[in-house]
Tab-separated table of C-alpha atoms and ligand atoms in Angstrom:
chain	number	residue	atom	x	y	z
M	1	UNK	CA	98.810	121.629	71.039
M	2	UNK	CA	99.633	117.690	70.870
M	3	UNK	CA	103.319	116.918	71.278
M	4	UNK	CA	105.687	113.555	71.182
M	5	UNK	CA	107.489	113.878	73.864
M	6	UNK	CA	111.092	111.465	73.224
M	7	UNK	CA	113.807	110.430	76.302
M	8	UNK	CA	116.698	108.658	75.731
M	9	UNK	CA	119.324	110.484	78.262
M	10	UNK	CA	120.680	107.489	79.932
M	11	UNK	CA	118.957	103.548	80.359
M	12	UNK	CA	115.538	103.792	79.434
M	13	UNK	CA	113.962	104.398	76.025
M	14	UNK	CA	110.783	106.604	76.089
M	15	UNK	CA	108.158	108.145	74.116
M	16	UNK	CA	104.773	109.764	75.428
M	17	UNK	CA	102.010	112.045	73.614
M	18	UNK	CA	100.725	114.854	75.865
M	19	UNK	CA	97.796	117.206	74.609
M	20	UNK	CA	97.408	120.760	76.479
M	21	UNK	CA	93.820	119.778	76.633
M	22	UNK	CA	93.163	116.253	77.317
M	23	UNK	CA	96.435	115.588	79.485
M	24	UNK	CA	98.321	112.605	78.880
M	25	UNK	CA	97.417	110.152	75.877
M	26	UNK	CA	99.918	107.706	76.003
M	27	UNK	CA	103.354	106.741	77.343
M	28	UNK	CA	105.361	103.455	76.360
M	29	UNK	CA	109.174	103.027	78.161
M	30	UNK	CA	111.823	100.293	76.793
M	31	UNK	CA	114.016	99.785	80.164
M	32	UNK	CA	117.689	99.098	79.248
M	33	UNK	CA	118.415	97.873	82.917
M	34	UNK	CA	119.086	93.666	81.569
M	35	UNK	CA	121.574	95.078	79.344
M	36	UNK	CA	123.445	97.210	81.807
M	37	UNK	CA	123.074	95.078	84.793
M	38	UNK	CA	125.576	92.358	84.265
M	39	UNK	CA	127.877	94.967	83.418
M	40	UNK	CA	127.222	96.981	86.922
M	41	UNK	CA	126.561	99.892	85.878
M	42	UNK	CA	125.849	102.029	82.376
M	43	UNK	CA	127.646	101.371	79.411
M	44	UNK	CA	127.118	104.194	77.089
M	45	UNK	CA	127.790	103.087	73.994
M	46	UNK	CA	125.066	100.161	74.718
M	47	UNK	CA	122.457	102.431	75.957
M	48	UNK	CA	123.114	104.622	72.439
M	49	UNK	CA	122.297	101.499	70.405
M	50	UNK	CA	119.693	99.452	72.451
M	51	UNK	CA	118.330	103.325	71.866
M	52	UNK	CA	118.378	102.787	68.160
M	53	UNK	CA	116.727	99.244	68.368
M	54	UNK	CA	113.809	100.897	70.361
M	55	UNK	CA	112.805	104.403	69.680
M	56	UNK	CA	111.046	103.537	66.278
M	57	UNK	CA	108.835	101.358	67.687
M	58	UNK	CA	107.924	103.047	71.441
M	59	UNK	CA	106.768	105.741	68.716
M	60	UNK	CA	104.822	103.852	66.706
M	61	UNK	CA	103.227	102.340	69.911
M	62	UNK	CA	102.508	105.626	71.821
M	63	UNK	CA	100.970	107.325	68.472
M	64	UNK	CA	98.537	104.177	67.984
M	65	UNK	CA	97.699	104.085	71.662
M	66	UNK	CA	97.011	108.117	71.759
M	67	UNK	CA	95.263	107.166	68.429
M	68	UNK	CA	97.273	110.054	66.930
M	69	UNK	CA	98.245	110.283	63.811
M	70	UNK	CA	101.240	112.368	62.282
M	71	UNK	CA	98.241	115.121	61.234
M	72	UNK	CA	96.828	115.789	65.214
M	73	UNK	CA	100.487	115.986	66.470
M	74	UNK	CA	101.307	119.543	66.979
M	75	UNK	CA	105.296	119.844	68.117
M	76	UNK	CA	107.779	116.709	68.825
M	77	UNK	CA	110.202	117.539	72.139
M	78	UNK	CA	113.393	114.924	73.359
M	79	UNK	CA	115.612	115.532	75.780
M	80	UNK	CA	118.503	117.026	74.876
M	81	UNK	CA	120.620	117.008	77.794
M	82	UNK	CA	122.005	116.188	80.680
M	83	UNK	CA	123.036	112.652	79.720
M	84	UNK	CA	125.073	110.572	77.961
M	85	UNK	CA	126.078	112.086	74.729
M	86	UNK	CA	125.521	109.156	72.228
M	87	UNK	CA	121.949	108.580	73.990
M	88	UNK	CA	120.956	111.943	73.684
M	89	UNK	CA	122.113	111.952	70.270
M	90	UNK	CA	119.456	109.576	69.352
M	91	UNK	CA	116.990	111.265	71.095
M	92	UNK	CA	117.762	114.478	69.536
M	93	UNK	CA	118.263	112.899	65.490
M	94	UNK	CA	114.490	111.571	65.688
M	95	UNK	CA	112.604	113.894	67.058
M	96	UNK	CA	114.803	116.705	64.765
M	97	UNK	CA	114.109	114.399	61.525
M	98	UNK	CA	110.291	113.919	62.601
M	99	UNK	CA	109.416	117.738	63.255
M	100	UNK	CA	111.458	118.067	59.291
M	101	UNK	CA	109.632	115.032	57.603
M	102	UNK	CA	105.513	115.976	59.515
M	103	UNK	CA	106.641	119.937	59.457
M	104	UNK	CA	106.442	120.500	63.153
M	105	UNK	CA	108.445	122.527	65.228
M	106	UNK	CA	110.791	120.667	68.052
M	107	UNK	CA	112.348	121.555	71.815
M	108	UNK	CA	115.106	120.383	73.104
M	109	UNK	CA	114.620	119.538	76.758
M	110	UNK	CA	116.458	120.099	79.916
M	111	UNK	CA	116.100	116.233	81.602
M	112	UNK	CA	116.106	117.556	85.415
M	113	UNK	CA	113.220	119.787	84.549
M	114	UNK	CA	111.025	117.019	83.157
M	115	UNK	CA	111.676	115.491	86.844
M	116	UNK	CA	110.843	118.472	88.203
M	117	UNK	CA	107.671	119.348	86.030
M	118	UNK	CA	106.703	115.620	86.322
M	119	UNK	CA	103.943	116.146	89.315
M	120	UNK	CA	102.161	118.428	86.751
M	121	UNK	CA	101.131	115.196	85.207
M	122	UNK	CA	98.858	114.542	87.949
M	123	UNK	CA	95.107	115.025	88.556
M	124	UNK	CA	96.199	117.660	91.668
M	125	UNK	CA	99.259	119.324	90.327
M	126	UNK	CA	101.046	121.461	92.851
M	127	UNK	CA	100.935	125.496	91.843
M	128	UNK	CA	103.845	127.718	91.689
M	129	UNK	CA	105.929	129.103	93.185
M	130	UNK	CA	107.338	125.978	94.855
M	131	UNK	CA	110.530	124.337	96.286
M	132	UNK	CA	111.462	120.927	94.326
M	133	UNK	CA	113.904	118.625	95.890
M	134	UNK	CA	115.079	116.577	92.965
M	135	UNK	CA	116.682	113.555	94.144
M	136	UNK	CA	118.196	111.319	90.781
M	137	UNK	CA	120.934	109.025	90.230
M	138	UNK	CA	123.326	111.722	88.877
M	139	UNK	CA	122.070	114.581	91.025
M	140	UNK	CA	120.537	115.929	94.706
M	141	UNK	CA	119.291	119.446	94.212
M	142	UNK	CA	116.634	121.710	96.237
M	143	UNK	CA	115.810	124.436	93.674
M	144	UNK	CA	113.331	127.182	94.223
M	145	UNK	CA	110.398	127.152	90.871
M	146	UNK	CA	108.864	130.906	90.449
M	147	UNK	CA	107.554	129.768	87.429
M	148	UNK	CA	108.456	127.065	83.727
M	149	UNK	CA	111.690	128.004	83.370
M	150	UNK	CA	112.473	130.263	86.369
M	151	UNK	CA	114.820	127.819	88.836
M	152	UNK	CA	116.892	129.053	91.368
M	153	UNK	CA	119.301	126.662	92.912
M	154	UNK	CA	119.094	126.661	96.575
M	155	UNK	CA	121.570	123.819	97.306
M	156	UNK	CA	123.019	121.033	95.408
M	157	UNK	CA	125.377	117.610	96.289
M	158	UNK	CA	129.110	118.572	96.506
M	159	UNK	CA	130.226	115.243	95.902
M	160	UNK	CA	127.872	112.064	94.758
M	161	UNK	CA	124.015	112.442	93.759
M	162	UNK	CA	122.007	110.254	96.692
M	163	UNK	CA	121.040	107.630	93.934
M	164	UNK	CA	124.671	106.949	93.500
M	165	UNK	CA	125.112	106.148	96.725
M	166	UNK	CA	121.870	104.236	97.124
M	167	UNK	CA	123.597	102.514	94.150
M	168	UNK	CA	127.088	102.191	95.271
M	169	UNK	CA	126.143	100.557	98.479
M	170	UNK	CA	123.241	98.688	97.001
M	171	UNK	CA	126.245	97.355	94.818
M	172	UNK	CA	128.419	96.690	97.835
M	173	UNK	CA	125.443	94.739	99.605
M	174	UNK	CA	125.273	92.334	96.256
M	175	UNK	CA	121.633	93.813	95.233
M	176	UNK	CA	123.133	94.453	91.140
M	177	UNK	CA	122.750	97.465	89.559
M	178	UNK	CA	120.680	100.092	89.594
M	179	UNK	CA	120.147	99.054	93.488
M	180	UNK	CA	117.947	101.812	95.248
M	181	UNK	CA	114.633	99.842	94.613
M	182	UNK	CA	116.046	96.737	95.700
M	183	UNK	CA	118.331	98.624	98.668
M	184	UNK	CA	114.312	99.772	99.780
M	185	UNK	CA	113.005	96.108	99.536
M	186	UNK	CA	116.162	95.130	101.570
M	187	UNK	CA	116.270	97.671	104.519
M	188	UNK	CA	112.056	96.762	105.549
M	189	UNK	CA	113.684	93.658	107.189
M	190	UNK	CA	116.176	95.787	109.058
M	191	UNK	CA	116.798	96.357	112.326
M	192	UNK	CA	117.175	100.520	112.325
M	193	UNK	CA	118.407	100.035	115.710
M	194	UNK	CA	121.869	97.920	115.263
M	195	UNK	CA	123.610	100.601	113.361
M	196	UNK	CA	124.081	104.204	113.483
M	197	UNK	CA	124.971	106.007	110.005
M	198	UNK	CA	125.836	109.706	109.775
M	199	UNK	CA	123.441	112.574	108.252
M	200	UNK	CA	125.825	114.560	106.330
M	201	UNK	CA	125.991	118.392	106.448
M	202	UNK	CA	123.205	118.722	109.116
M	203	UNK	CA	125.017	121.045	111.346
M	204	UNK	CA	126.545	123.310	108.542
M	205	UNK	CA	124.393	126.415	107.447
M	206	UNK	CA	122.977	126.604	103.746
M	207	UNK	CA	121.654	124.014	101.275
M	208	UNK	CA	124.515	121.883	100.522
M	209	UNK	CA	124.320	117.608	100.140
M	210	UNK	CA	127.625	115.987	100.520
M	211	UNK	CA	126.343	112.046	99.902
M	212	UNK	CA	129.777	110.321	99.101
M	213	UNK	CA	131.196	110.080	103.331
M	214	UNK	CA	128.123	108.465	103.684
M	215	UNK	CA	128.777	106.043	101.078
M	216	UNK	CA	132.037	105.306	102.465
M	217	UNK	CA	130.780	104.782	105.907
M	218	UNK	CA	128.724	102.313	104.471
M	219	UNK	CA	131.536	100.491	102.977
M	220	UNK	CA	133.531	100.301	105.633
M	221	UNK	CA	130.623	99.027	107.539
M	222	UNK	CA	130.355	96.074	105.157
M	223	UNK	CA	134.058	95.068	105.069
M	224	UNK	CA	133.591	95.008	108.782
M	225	UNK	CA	131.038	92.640	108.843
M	226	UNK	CA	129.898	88.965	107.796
M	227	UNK	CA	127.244	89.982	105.304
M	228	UNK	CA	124.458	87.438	106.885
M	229	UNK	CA	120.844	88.229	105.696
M	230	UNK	CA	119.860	90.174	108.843
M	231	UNK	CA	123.334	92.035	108.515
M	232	UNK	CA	122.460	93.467	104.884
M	233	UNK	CA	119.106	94.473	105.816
M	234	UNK	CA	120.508	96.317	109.196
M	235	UNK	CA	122.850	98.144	107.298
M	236	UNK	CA	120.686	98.931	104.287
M	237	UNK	CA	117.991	99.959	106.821
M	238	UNK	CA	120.601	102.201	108.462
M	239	UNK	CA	121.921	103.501	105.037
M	240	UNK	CA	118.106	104.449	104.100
M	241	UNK	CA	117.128	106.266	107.451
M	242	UNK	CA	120.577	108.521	107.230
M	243	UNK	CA	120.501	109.464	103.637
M	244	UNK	CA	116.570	110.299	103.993
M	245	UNK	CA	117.256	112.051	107.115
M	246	UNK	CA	119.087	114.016	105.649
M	247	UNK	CA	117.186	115.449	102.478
M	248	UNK	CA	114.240	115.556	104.837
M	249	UNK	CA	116.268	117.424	107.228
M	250	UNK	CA	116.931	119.903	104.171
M	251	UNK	CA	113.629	120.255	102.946
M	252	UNK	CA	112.671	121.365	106.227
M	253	UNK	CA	115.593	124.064	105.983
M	254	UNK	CA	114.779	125.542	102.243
M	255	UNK	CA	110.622	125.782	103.216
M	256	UNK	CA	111.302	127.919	106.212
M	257	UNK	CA	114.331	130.090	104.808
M	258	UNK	CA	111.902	130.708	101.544
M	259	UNK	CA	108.472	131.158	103.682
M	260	UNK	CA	107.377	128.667	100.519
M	261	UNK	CA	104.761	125.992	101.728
M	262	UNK	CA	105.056	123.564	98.925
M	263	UNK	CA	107.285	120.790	98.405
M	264	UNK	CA	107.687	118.924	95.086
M	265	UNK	CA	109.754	115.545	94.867
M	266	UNK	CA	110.944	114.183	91.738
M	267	UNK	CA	113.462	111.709	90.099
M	268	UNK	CA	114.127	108.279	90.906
M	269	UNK	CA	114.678	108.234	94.697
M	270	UNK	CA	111.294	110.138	94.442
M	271	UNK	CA	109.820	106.837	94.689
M	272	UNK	CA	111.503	105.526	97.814
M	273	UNK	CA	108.440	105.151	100.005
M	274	UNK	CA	110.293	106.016	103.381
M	275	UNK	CA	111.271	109.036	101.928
M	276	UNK	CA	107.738	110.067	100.643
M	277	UNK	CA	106.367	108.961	104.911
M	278	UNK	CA	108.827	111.220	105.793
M	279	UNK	CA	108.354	114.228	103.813
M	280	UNK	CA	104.928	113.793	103.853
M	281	UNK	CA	105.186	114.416	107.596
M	282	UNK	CA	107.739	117.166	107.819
M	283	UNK	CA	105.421	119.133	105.474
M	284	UNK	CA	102.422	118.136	107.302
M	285	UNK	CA	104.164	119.583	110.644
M	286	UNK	CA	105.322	122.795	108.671
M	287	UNK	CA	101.659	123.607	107.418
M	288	UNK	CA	102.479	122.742	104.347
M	289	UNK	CA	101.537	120.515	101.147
M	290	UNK	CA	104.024	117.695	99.733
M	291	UNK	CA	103.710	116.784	96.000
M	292	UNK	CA	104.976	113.761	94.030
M	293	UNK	CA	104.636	112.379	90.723
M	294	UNK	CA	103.416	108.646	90.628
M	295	UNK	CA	105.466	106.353	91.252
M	296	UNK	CA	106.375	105.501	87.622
M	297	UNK	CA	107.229	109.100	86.778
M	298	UNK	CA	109.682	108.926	89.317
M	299	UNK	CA	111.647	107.328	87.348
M	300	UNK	CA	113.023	108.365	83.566
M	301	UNK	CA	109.942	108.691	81.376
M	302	UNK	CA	108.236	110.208	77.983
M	303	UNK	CA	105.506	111.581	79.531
M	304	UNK	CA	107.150	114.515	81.506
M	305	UNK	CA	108.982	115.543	78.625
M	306	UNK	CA	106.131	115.929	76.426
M	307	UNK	CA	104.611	117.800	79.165
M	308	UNK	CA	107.424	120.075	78.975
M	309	UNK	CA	108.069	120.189	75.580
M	310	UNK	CA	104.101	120.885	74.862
M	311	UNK	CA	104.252	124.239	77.816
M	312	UNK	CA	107.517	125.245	76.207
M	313	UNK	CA	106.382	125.146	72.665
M	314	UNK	CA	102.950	127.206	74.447
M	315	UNK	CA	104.850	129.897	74.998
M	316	UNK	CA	106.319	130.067	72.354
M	317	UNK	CA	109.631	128.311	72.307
M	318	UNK	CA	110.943	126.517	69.823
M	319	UNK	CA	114.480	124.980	68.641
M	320	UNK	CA	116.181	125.664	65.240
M	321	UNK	CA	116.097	122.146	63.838
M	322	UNK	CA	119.761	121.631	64.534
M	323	UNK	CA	120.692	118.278	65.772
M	324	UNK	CA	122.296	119.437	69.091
M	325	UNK	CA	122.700	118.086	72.857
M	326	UNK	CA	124.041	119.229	76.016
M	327	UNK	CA	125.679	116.566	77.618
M	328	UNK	CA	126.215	118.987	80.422
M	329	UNK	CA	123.246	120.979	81.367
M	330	UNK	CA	123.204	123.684	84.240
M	331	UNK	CA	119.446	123.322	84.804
M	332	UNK	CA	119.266	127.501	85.052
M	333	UNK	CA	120.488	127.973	82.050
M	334	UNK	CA	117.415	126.103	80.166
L	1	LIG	O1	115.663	109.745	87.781
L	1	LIG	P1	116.252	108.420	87.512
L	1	LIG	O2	115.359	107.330	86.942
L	1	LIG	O3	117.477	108.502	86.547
L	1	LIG	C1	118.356	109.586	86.561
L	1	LIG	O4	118.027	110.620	85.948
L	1	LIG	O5	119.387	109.399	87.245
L	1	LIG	O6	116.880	107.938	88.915
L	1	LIG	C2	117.524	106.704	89.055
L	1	LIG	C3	117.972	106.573	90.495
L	1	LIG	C4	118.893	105.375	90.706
L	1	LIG	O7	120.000	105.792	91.481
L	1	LIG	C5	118.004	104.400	91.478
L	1	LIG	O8	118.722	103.503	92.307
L	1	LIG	C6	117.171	105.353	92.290
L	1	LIG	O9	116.857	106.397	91.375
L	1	LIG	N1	115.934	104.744	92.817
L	1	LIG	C7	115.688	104.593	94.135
L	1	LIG	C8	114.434	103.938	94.232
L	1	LIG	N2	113.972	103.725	92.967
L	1	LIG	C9	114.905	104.230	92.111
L	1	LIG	N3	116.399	104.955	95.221
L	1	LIG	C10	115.873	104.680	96.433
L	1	LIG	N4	114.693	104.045	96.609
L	1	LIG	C11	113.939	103.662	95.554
L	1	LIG	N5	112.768	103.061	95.747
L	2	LIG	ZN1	116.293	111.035	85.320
């Protein structure tokens, strides 16, 4: 089994070959972020054409560079939801049209499981059953995997995903959009000392994130201050330590109410590096293991939805070649 595996969910334009034998062949990623940034944020009907522009050619380059050819390509998978509708579209109209024209079957994929399937791609994947804290910029989830597509939500964000508010106040602090990367780069030269943020939800039983009080404390922590260089780094240092706090804080919570020693993190804050210290240690104090993808599968990418898309069509799955997405996605229901 070889599949093309296409994303095109949100900002970033992606195409990757996986083969259930020799792993990953290729993975090529057009990043949309230019186009969105002087804007502040997303604009969906951009992402749906800079989509257009790219997908074409990320395919032709990811075939050539797996040195596949439409005759060794077994199944084609895209995401097909959550995302924005006109992105997914794309997604879902090529790889539909290429499974017709090379007579292959096709998958639809759930987005949030390729981020939570994406340490699979490494030389040490974790083994099920596991807990996966998936930490993206439209959701904050702890979900308990018994197996490819058995999830069990343990908790999820009531309010904003943490990348939004990595975002939001990133925005707030000047560092343009998307800001947790640059947020990161900001809070090393901080003083974690000068301010003290909340952690969320810590003293209320269960699983729940609540991200967007945080946010707001944040805010009015800027207006009250002259934003001197030390004074954004303080406060993005302080933003950083509360909001990874408190996942780690949570993590800690759904390992010993599930007796499960592995932890899996995945999606975009997934590559915050203070985060990955931190859980890293928590795990290491619980007797447990900590997984996460590489850094650049973090992130939106091809290459963990061709991994899904190839186990998927494995056992046996396979879509009806109707061009359909799922803008909104409960990932149980996939
Ligand atoms: O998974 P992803 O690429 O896209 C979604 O599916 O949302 O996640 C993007 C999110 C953004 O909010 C971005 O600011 C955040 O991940 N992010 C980070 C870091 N790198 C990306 N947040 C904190 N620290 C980082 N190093
Ligand atoms: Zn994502």
């Amino acid at each position: 089994m070889r599949v093309l595996g296409i994303e095109t969910s949100c900002d970033e334009t992606a195409v990757a070959v996986y083969d259930a034998k020799a792993g990953l062949l290729a993975h090529a990623l057009y990043s949309q972020i230019t186009t969105h940034a002087k804007y502040g944020g997303v604009v969906p009907e951009l992402a749906s054409r800079d989509h257009i522009r790219k997908v074409i050619s990320l395919i032709e380059e990811a075939m050539a560079i797996a040195c596949s050819t439409p005759k060794n390509i077994t199944g084609v998978a895209y995401t097909a939801g959550p995302g924005l509708v006109g992105a997914l579209l794309v997604g879902a109209a090529i790889g539909q049209s290429i499974g017709f024209a090379w007579g292959l079957p096709t998958i639809g994929i759930h987005h949030m499981e390729g981020h939570l399937l994406a340490p699979m791609l490494e030389s040490e994947p974790p083994s099920y059953p596991f807990i996966a804290l998936l930490v993206s910029g439209g959701h904050t989830m702890l979900v308990r995997v018994a197996q490819l597509g058995i999830y069990e939500i343990l908790g999820e964000s009531v309010d904003d995903a943490v990348g939004e508010a990595f975002d939001k106040t990133a925005k707030l602090l000047g560092l343009g959009y998307p800001g947790g990367a640059a947020l990161a780069a900001l809070a090393k030269k901080g003083d974690s000392k000068r301010f003290h943020f909340p952690r969320p939800m810590i003293n209320r039983v269960g699983l729940e994130f609540s991200f967007s009080g945080l946010k707001t404390f944040a805010a009015n922590v800027i207006a009250a201050h002259s934003l001197d260089e030390q004074t954004r780094a303080d406060i993005a240092c302080a933003f950083q330590e509360a909001a990874v706090e408190t996942l780690v804080i949570k993590c800690r919570r759904a390992l010993r109410l599930t007796g499960l020693k592995t932890l899996v993190v995945a999606g975009g804050v997934g590559a915050n590096l203070v985060l990955r210290e931190q859980v890293h240690h928590m795990v290491k104090e619980e007797g447990g293991i900590a997984y996460f993808p590489r850094h650049e599968f973090c992130t939106d990418n091809g290459a963990m939805i061709a991994y899904v898309g190839c186990q998927r069509l494995l056992a046996g799955q396979h879509g009806d070649g109707v061009i359909q997405v799922a803008p909104r996605w409960n990932l149980v229901d996939c």
